[in-house]
PDB file of C-alpha atoms in Angstrom:
ATOM      1  CA  MET A   1       0.483 -30.884  10.461  1.00 66.00           C
ATOM      2  CA  GLU A   2      -2.341 -28.395  10.757  1.00 83.00           C
ATOM      3  CA  VAL A   3      -1.167 -27.124  14.143  1.00 88.00           C
ATOM      4  CA  ALA A   4       2.357 -26.424  12.860  1.00 88.00           C
ATOM      5  CA  LEU A   5       0.969 -24.404   9.921  1.00 88.00           C
ATOM      6  CA  LEU A   6      -1.221 -22.374  12.270  1.00 89.00           C
ATOM      7  CA  ILE A   7       1.714 -21.654  14.573  1.00 91.00           C
ATOM      8  CA  ALA A   8       3.870 -20.497  11.640  1.00 91.00           C
ATOM      9  CA  LEU A   9       1.050 -18.245  10.393  1.00 91.00           C
ATOM     10  CA  SER A  10       0.642 -16.698  13.851  1.00 91.00           C
ATOM     11  CA  VAL A  11       4.389 -16.042  14.115  1.00 92.00           C
ATOM     12  CA  CYS A  12       4.379 -14.292  10.714  1.00 92.00           C
ATOM     13  CA  ALA A  13       1.361 -12.154  11.686  1.00 91.00           C
ATOM     14  CA  ILE A  14       2.871 -11.120  15.024  1.00 93.00           C
ATOM     15  CA  ILE A  15       6.165 -10.143  13.321  1.00 93.00           C
ATOM     16  CA  ALA A  16       4.124  -8.069  10.844  1.00 93.00           C
ATOM     17  CA  ALA A  17       2.266  -6.278  13.659  1.00 93.00           C
ATOM     18  CA  TYR A  18       5.525  -5.505  15.525  1.00 94.00           C
ATOM     19  CA  ALA A  19       7.132  -4.150  12.345  1.00 93.00           C
ATOM     20  CA  ALA A  20       4.066  -1.976  11.672  1.00 92.00           C
ATOM     21  CA  VAL A  21       4.268  -0.460  15.155  1.00 93.00           C
ATOM     22  CA  ARG A  22       7.990   0.228  14.691  1.00 92.00           C
ATOM     23  CA  VAL A  23       7.373   1.866  11.284  1.00 91.00           C
ATOM     24  CA  VAL A  24       4.858   4.262  12.813  1.00 92.00           C
ATOM     25  CA  LEU A  25       6.987   5.158  15.850  1.00 92.00           C
ATOM     26  CA  GLU A  26      10.218   6.030  13.998  1.00 89.00           C
ATOM     27  CA  LYS A  27      10.721   9.674  13.100  1.00 87.00           C
ATOM     28  CA  ARG A  28      13.191   9.825  10.172  1.00 88.00           C
ATOM     29  CA  PRO A  29      12.217   8.252   6.805  1.00 85.00           C
ATOM     30  CA  LEU A  30      15.536   6.421   6.406  1.00 88.00           C
ATOM     31  CA  ARG A  31      14.966   4.675   9.758  1.00 90.00           C
ATOM     32  CA  LYS A  32      11.470   3.593   8.646  1.00 91.00           C
ATOM     33  CA  LEU A  33      12.625   1.747   5.527  1.00 92.00           C
ATOM     34  CA  PRO A  34      14.280  -1.381   7.106  1.00 92.00           C
ATOM     35  CA  TYR A  35      11.184  -2.003   9.187  1.00 93.00           C
ATOM     36  CA  LEU A  36       9.082  -1.623   6.034  1.00 93.00           C
ATOM     37  CA  ASN A  37      11.188  -4.394   4.517  1.00 93.00           C
ATOM     38  CA  VAL A  38      10.601  -6.568   7.590  1.00 94.00           C
ATOM     39  CA  LEU A  39       6.842  -6.023   7.275  1.00 94.00           C
ATOM     40  CA  SER A  40       6.958  -6.864   3.580  1.00 93.00           C
ATOM     41  CA  PHE A  41       8.803 -10.146   4.219  1.00 94.00           C
ATOM     42  CA  ALA A  42       6.409 -11.142   6.987  1.00 94.00           C
ATOM     43  CA  ILE A  43       3.354 -10.469   4.831  1.00 93.00           C
ATOM     44  CA  SER A  44       4.925 -12.318   1.894  1.00 93.00           C
ATOM     45  CA  GLY A  45       5.378 -15.362   4.093  1.00 93.00           C
ATOM     46  CA  SER A  46       1.878 -15.019   5.477  1.00 92.00           C
ATOM     47  CA  LEU A  47       0.335 -14.928   1.969  1.00 90.00           C
ATOM     48  CA  LEU A  48       1.891 -18.300   1.233  1.00 90.00           C
ATOM     49  CA  LEU A  49       0.575 -19.927   4.410  1.00 90.00           C
ATOM     50  CA  ILE A  50      -2.937 -18.459   4.374  1.00 89.00           C
ATOM     51  CA  LEU A  51      -4.390 -20.524   1.507  1.00 86.00           C
ATOM     52  CA  PRO A  52      -3.010 -23.975   0.536  1.00 86.00           C
ATOM     53  CA  HIS A  53      -3.232 -23.824  -3.255  1.00 87.00           C
ATOM     54  CA  PRO A  54      -0.605 -24.518  -5.976  1.00 90.00           C
ATOM     55  CA  LEU A  55      -0.974 -21.008  -7.429  1.00 90.00           C
ATOM     56  CA  SER A  56      -0.294 -19.343  -4.078  1.00 91.00           C
ATOM     57  CA  ILE A  57       3.494 -19.368  -4.559  1.00 92.00           C
ATOM     58  CA  VAL A  58       3.095 -17.130  -7.646  1.00 92.00           C
ATOM     59  CA  VAL A  59       1.277 -14.507  -5.568  1.00 92.00           C
ATOM     60  CA  ALA A  60       3.937 -14.644  -2.845  1.00 93.00           C
ATOM     61  CA  VAL A  61       6.795 -14.269  -5.344  1.00 94.00           C
ATOM     62  CA  ALA A  62       5.035 -11.408  -7.154  1.00 93.00           C
ATOM     63  CA  TYR A  63       4.383  -9.538  -3.907  1.00 93.00           C
ATOM     64  CA  PHE A  64       7.960 -10.122  -2.693  1.00 94.00           C
ATOM     65  CA  VAL A  65       9.541  -8.769  -5.879  1.00 94.00           C
ATOM     66  CA  GLY A  66       7.108  -5.865  -6.177  1.00 94.00           C
ATOM     67  CA  SER A  67       7.420  -4.689  -2.604  1.00 93.00           C
ATOM     68  CA  THR A  68      11.217  -4.884  -2.595  1.00 93.00           C
ATOM     69  CA  LEU A  69      11.335  -2.895  -5.837  1.00 93.00           C
ATOM     70  CA  GLU A  70       8.999  -0.259  -4.394  1.00 92.00           C
ATOM     71  CA  SER A  71      10.994   0.135  -1.189  1.00 92.00           C
ATOM     72  CA  ASN A  72      14.271   0.423  -3.086  1.00 92.00           C
ATOM     73  CA  ALA A  73      12.744   3.033  -5.403  1.00 90.00           C
ATOM     74  CA  ILE A  74      11.621   5.147  -2.432  1.00 89.00           C
ATOM     75  CA  ALA A  75      15.065   4.882  -0.788  1.00 89.00           C
ATOM     76  CA  SER A  76      16.897   5.707  -4.015  1.00 88.00           C
ATOM     77  CA  THR A  77      14.752   8.765  -4.674  1.00 87.00           C
ATOM     78  CA  TYR A  78      15.080  10.024  -1.104  1.00 86.00           C
ATOM     79  CA  ALA A  79      18.862   9.624  -1.059  1.00 83.00           C
ATOM     80  CA  GLY A  80      19.397  11.718  -4.178  1.00 76.00           C
ATOM     81  CA  GLY A  81      18.047   9.799  -7.121  1.00 55.00           C
ATOM     82  CA  ILE A  82      19.178  10.022 -10.704  1.00 56.00           C
ATOM     83  CA  GLN A  83      21.027  13.266 -11.413  1.00 58.00           C
ATOM     84  CA  LYS A  84      19.314  14.972 -14.323  1.00 55.00           C
ATOM     85  CA  ASP A  85      21.547  17.272 -16.333  1.00 48.00           C
ATOM     86  CA  GLY A  86      20.123  20.448 -17.798  1.00 40.00           C
TER      87      GLY A  86
ATOM     88  CA  MET B   1      -9.114 -16.853   8.315  1.00 72.00           C
ATOM     89  CA  ASP B   2      -9.061 -16.657  12.087  1.00 82.00           C
ATOM     90  CA  SER B   3     -10.321 -13.637  13.950  1.00 86.00           C
ATOM     91  CA  LEU B   4      -6.811 -12.959  15.308  1.00 89.00           C
ATOM     92  CA  LEU B   5      -5.443 -12.613  11.776  1.00 90.00           C
ATOM     93  CA  VAL B   6      -8.372 -10.400  10.730  1.00 92.00           C
ATOM     94  CA  VAL B   7      -7.677  -8.118  13.712  1.00 93.00           C
ATOM     95  CA  ILE B   8      -3.912  -7.955  13.017  1.00 93.00           C
ATOM     96  CA  PHE B   9      -4.150  -7.243   9.276  1.00 93.00           C
ATOM     97  CA  GLY B  10      -7.036  -4.818   9.767  1.00 93.00           C
ATOM     98  CA  PHE B  11      -4.938  -3.021  12.395  1.00 93.00           C
ATOM     99  CA  ILE B  12      -2.027  -2.733   9.945  1.00 93.00           C
ATOM    100  CA  ALA B  13      -4.297  -1.397   7.179  1.00 93.00           C
ATOM    101  CA  VAL B  14      -6.093   1.173   9.378  1.00 93.00           C
ATOM    102  CA  ILE B  15      -2.856   2.427  11.007  1.00 93.00           C
ATOM    103  CA  GLY B  16      -1.279   2.777   7.553  1.00 92.00           C
ATOM    104  CA  ALA B  17      -4.279   4.684   6.222  1.00 93.00           C
ATOM    105  CA  LEU B  18      -4.338   7.061   9.200  1.00 93.00           C
ATOM    106  CA  THR B  19      -0.601   7.748   8.936  1.00 93.00           C
ATOM    107  CA  THR B  20      -0.954   8.303   5.188  1.00 92.00           C
ATOM    108  CA  ALA B  21      -3.829  10.698   5.716  1.00 92.00           C
ATOM    109  CA  PHE B  22      -2.513  12.885   8.517  1.00 92.00           C
ATOM    110  CA  ASN B  23       1.213  13.208   7.844  1.00 90.00           C
ATOM    111  CA  ARG B  24       2.649  16.173   5.974  1.00 88.00           C
ATOM    112  CA  GLU B  25       5.818  14.887   4.291  1.00 88.00           C
ATOM    113  CA  PRO B  26       5.485  13.063   0.934  1.00 89.00           C
ATOM    114  CA  TYR B  27       8.061  10.333   1.585  1.00 90.00           C
ATOM    115  CA  ILE B  28       6.495   9.313   4.905  1.00 92.00           C
ATOM    116  CA  LYS B  29       3.129   9.246   3.142  1.00 92.00           C
ATOM    117  CA  LEU B  30       4.501   6.900   0.464  1.00 92.00           C
ATOM    118  CA  ILE B  31       6.057   4.566   3.063  1.00 93.00           C
ATOM    119  CA  SER B  32       2.779   4.428   4.998  1.00 93.00           C
ATOM    120  CA  MET B  33       0.862   3.779   1.780  1.00 93.00           C
ATOM    121  CA  SER B  34       3.061   0.754   1.140  1.00 93.00           C
ATOM    122  CA  MET B  35       2.249  -0.447   4.656  1.00 93.00           C
ATOM    123  CA  MET B  36      -1.493  -0.012   4.002  1.00 93.00           C
ATOM    124  CA  ILE B  37      -1.249  -2.072   0.792  1.00 93.00           C
ATOM    125  CA  GLY B  38       0.543  -4.815   2.734  1.00 92.00           C
ATOM    126  CA  GLY B  39      -2.307  -4.903   5.199  1.00 92.00           C
ATOM    127  CA  ILE B  40      -4.933  -5.147   2.450  1.00 93.00           C
ATOM    128  CA  PHE B  41      -3.315  -8.021   0.492  1.00 92.00           C
ATOM    129  CA  PRO B  42      -4.179 -11.002   2.771  1.00 92.00           C
ATOM    130  CA  PHE B  43      -7.892 -10.142   2.474  1.00 92.00           C
ATOM    131  CA  ILE B  44      -7.684 -10.534  -1.324  1.00 92.00           C
ATOM    132  CA  VAL B  45      -5.874 -13.878  -1.029  1.00 91.00           C
ATOM    133  CA  ASP B  46      -8.273 -15.165   1.632  1.00 91.00           C
ATOM    134  CA  ARG B  47     -11.283 -14.820  -0.720  1.00 88.00           C
ATOM    135  CA  GLY B  48      -9.542 -17.061  -3.284  1.00 87.00           C
ATOM    136  CA  PHE B  49      -8.864 -14.500  -6.032  1.00 89.00           C
ATOM    137  CA  LEU B  50      -5.262 -15.558  -6.620  1.00 91.00           C
ATOM    138  CA  ASP B  51      -5.055 -14.223 -10.182  1.00 91.00           C
ATOM    139  CA  VAL B  52      -6.383 -10.833  -9.119  1.00 91.00           C
ATOM    140  CA  ALA B  53      -3.847 -10.773  -6.267  1.00 91.00           C
ATOM    141  CA  ALA B  54      -0.954 -11.609  -8.602  1.00 92.00           C
ATOM    142  CA  ALA B  55      -2.007  -8.894 -11.053  1.00 92.00           C
ATOM    143  CA  THR B  56      -2.467  -6.308  -8.302  1.00 92.00           C
ATOM    144  CA  ALA B  57       0.918  -7.112  -6.713  1.00 92.00           C
ATOM    145  CA  VAL B  58       2.601  -6.218 -10.011  1.00 92.00           C
ATOM    146  CA  ILE B  59       0.520  -3.080 -10.684  1.00 92.00           C
ATOM    147  CA  ALA B  60       0.780  -1.450  -7.218  1.00 91.00           C
ATOM    148  CA  PRO B  61       4.570  -0.711  -7.224  1.00 92.00           C
ATOM    149  CA  ILE B  62       4.303   0.723 -10.735  1.00 92.00           C
ATOM    150  CA  SER B  63       1.717   3.202  -9.462  1.00 92.00           C
ATOM    151  CA  THR B  64       4.057   4.220  -6.635  1.00 92.00           C
ATOM    152  CA  ILE B  65       7.001   4.671  -9.009  1.00 91.00           C
ATOM    153  CA  PHE B  66       4.819   6.961 -11.170  1.00 91.00           C
ATOM    154  CA  ILE B  67       4.177   9.135  -8.121  1.00 90.00           C
ATOM    155  CA  LEU B  68       7.909   9.174  -7.306  1.00 89.00           C
ATOM    156  CA  LEU B  69       8.600  10.872 -10.661  1.00 87.00           C
ATOM    157  CA  ILE B  70       7.197  14.181  -9.382  1.00 86.00           C
ATOM    158  CA  CYS B  71       8.537  13.708  -5.828  1.00 79.00           C
ATOM    159  CA  ARG B  72      11.878  15.451  -6.238  1.00 70.00           C
ATOM    160  CA  LYS B  73      14.696  15.910  -3.753  1.00 56.00           C
ATOM    161  CA  GLY B  74      14.358  19.672  -3.419  1.00 52.00           C
ATOM    162  CA  GLU B  75      11.119  19.623  -1.438  1.00 53.00           C
ATOM    163  CA  PRO B  76      11.282  17.307   1.584  1.00 48.00           C
TER     164      PRO B  76
ATOM    165  CA  MET C   1     -21.236  -7.847   7.298  1.00 80.00           C
ATOM    166  CA  ASN C   2     -17.877  -9.194   6.204  1.00 88.00           C
ATOM    167  CA  PRO C   3     -14.655  -7.774   7.666  1.00 88.00           C
ATOM    168  CA  GLU C   4     -13.624  -6.759   4.134  1.00 90.00           C
ATOM    169  CA  PHE C   5     -16.754  -4.612   3.745  1.00 93.00           C
ATOM    170  CA  ILE C   6     -16.239  -2.795   7.065  1.00 93.00           C
ATOM    171  CA  LEU C   7     -12.525  -2.199   6.396  1.00 93.00           C
ATOM    172  CA  GLY C   8     -13.314  -0.941   2.896  1.00 93.00           C
ATOM    173  CA  LEU C   9     -15.889   1.525   4.214  1.00 94.00           C
ATOM    174  CA  ILE C  10     -13.415   2.822   6.839  1.00 93.00           C
ATOM    175  CA  LEU C  11     -10.729   3.377   4.190  1.00 93.00           C
ATOM    176  CA  LEU C  12     -13.252   4.983   1.824  1.00 93.00           C
ATOM    177  CA  LEU C  13     -14.429   7.464   4.476  1.00 94.00           C
ATOM    178  CA  ILE C  14     -10.908   8.433   5.652  1.00 93.00           C
ATOM    179  CA  GLY C  15      -9.547   8.705   2.120  1.00 92.00           C
ATOM    180  CA  SER C  16     -12.343  10.768   0.623  1.00 93.00           C
ATOM    181  CA  ALA C  17     -12.449  13.182   3.588  1.00 93.00           C
ATOM    182  CA  VAL C  18      -8.695  13.762   3.441  1.00 92.00           C
ATOM    183  CA  SER C  19      -8.532  13.891  -0.350  1.00 91.00           C
ATOM    184  CA  ALA C  20     -11.241  16.555  -0.500  1.00 92.00           C
ATOM    185  CA  PHE C  21      -9.386  18.856   1.909  1.00 91.00           C
ATOM    186  CA  PRO C  22      -5.605  18.206   1.596  1.00 89.00           C
ATOM    187  CA  ARG C  23      -3.697  19.701   4.504  1.00 83.00           C
ATOM    188  CA  PRO C  24      -0.712  21.340   2.740  1.00 83.00           C
ATOM    189  CA  LYS C  25      -2.719  22.506  -0.271  1.00 85.00           C
ATOM    190  CA  ASN C  26      -0.596  20.877  -2.936  1.00 86.00           C
ATOM    191  CA  TYR C  27      -1.202  18.720  -6.005  1.00 88.00           C
ATOM    192  CA  LEU C  28       1.283  16.054  -4.898  1.00 89.00           C
ATOM    193  CA  ILE C  29      -0.291  15.611  -1.458  1.00 91.00           C
ATOM    194  CA  GLN C  30      -3.750  15.380  -3.028  1.00 91.00           C
ATOM    195  CA  LEU C  31      -2.577  12.764  -5.548  1.00 91.00           C
ATOM    196  CA  ILE C  32      -1.076  10.621  -2.765  1.00 92.00           C
ATOM    197  CA  ASN C  33      -4.257  10.977  -0.705  1.00 93.00           C
ATOM    198  CA  LEU C  34      -6.308   9.891  -3.715  1.00 91.00           C
ATOM    199  CA  GLU C  35      -4.754   6.411  -3.537  1.00 90.00           C
ATOM    200  CA  ILE C  36      -6.501   5.590  -0.238  1.00 93.00           C
ATOM    201  CA  PRO C  37     -10.172   5.551  -1.433  1.00 94.00           C
ATOM    202  CA  GLY C  38      -9.068   3.555  -4.475  1.00 93.00           C
ATOM    203  CA  TRP C  39      -7.917   0.685  -2.263  1.00 93.00           C
ATOM    204  CA  GLY C  40     -11.039   1.049  -0.111  1.00 93.00           C
ATOM    205  CA  LEU C  41     -13.252   0.731  -3.196  1.00 93.00           C
ATOM    206  CA  LEU C  42     -11.239  -2.348  -4.217  1.00 92.00           C
ATOM    207  CA  LEU C  43     -12.013  -3.923  -0.847  1.00 92.00           C
ATOM    208  CA  VAL C  44     -15.733  -3.152  -1.200  1.00 92.00           C
ATOM    209  CA  MET C  45     -15.720  -4.730  -4.691  1.00 92.00           C
ATOM    210  CA  LEU C  46     -13.933  -7.746  -3.174  1.00 91.00           C
ATOM    211  CA  SER C  47     -16.727  -8.144  -0.651  1.00 91.00           C
ATOM    212  CA  TYR C  48     -19.271  -8.762  -3.447  1.00 91.00           C
ATOM    213  CA  ASN C  49     -17.158 -11.427  -5.300  1.00 89.00           C
ATOM    214  CA  GLU C  50     -16.723  -9.454  -8.523  1.00 84.00           C
ATOM    215  CA  ALA C  51     -13.530 -10.737 -10.167  1.00 87.00           C
ATOM    216  CA  LEU C  52     -13.778  -8.880 -13.496  1.00 91.00           C
ATOM    217  CA  ALA C  53     -14.457  -5.568 -11.719  1.00 90.00           C
ATOM    218  CA  LEU C  54     -11.300  -6.061  -9.651  1.00 89.00           C
ATOM    219  CA  PHE C  55      -9.195  -6.664 -12.774  1.00 89.00           C
ATOM    220  CA  THR C  56     -10.571  -3.646 -14.614  1.00 92.00           C
ATOM    221  CA  PHE C  57     -10.378  -1.300 -11.639  1.00 91.00           C
ATOM    222  CA  GLY C  58      -6.784  -2.272 -10.867  1.00 89.00           C
ATOM    223  CA  GLY C  59      -5.685  -1.590 -14.418  1.00 90.00           C
ATOM    224  CA  VAL C  60      -7.542   1.688 -14.846  1.00 92.00           C
ATOM    225  CA  SER C  61      -6.338   3.035 -11.477  1.00 91.00           C
ATOM    226  CA  ALA C  62      -2.666   2.772 -12.455  1.00 91.00           C
ATOM    227  CA  LEU C  63      -3.394   4.332 -15.882  1.00 93.00           C
ATOM    228  CA  SER C  64      -5.258   7.217 -14.235  1.00 93.00           C
ATOM    229  CA  THR C  65      -2.334   7.815 -11.866  1.00 92.00           C
ATOM    230  CA  PHE C  66       0.051   7.962 -14.830  1.00 92.00           C
ATOM    231  CA  ILE C  67      -2.116  10.517 -16.661  1.00 93.00           C
ATOM    232  CA  LEU C  68      -2.448  12.700 -13.534  1.00 92.00           C
ATOM    233  CA  VAL C  69       1.331  12.572 -13.007  1.00 91.00           C
ATOM    234  CA  ARG C  70       1.871  13.775 -16.593  1.00 91.00           C
ATOM    235  CA  VAL C  71      -0.591  16.656 -16.096  1.00 90.00           C
ATOM    236  CA  ILE C  72       0.959  17.788 -12.791  1.00 88.00           C
ATOM    237  CA  GLU C  73       4.489  17.563 -14.216  1.00 85.00           C
ATOM    238  CA  LYS C  74       3.514  19.728 -17.174  1.00 84.00           C
ATOM    239  CA  ARG C  75       1.769  22.315 -14.999  1.00 78.00           C
ATOM    240  CA  ARG C  76       4.611  22.764 -12.476  1.00 67.00           C
ATOM    241  CA  PRO C  77       7.401  25.226 -13.509  1.00 58.00           C
ATOM    242  CA  ILE C  78      10.816  23.544 -13.756  1.00 52.00           C
TER     243      ILE C  78
END
């Protein structure tokens, strides 16, 4: 049981490192954003596996929702945002 | 936490901080700042401060959305 | 020497050096650079097991960002 958890944690961390390298190497901001989402999902899974505690799911859900909201806000503002009249 | 995980998350945080510091466009700086925050979070959870981590995960996107209010489309 | 302490000091040094001399000399760039030493200071506070300091610093940092955004928005001509 312990070995399977360690393998899953290592897979999540390696996916996070690969996504971080791809975020840095892309040039345009709209090409960076999907890899930022991949990194956010990998870290949200890694937070859940790092500490076996019943409150750990709350942290993972809060980070998942917050990071997705932040990424969507950046994309929406870059693509044109809310048109202010006046 | 293993030393492999410390190296990987520290790598993500330092690369994010360097890209945030030395890039010139505001949107790329915000994306890299989000990456730096993602690298910092497992260190908070590993110490056992789960309530602090849950509060910080809610506060950090609000701080970014405040910065996005003055980051208009006209200037790239 | 915890890894949190060393990582916090690295972020604090990079962030304060860049935030003192922003490269395009602009209020927006300086405000984004100011976020980096905040997270570095949070990691240094985490290294000393201070839970109440983490709560208070996280709340006040977001409030300070909001006030600075209001000031910059009022100063810039629309």
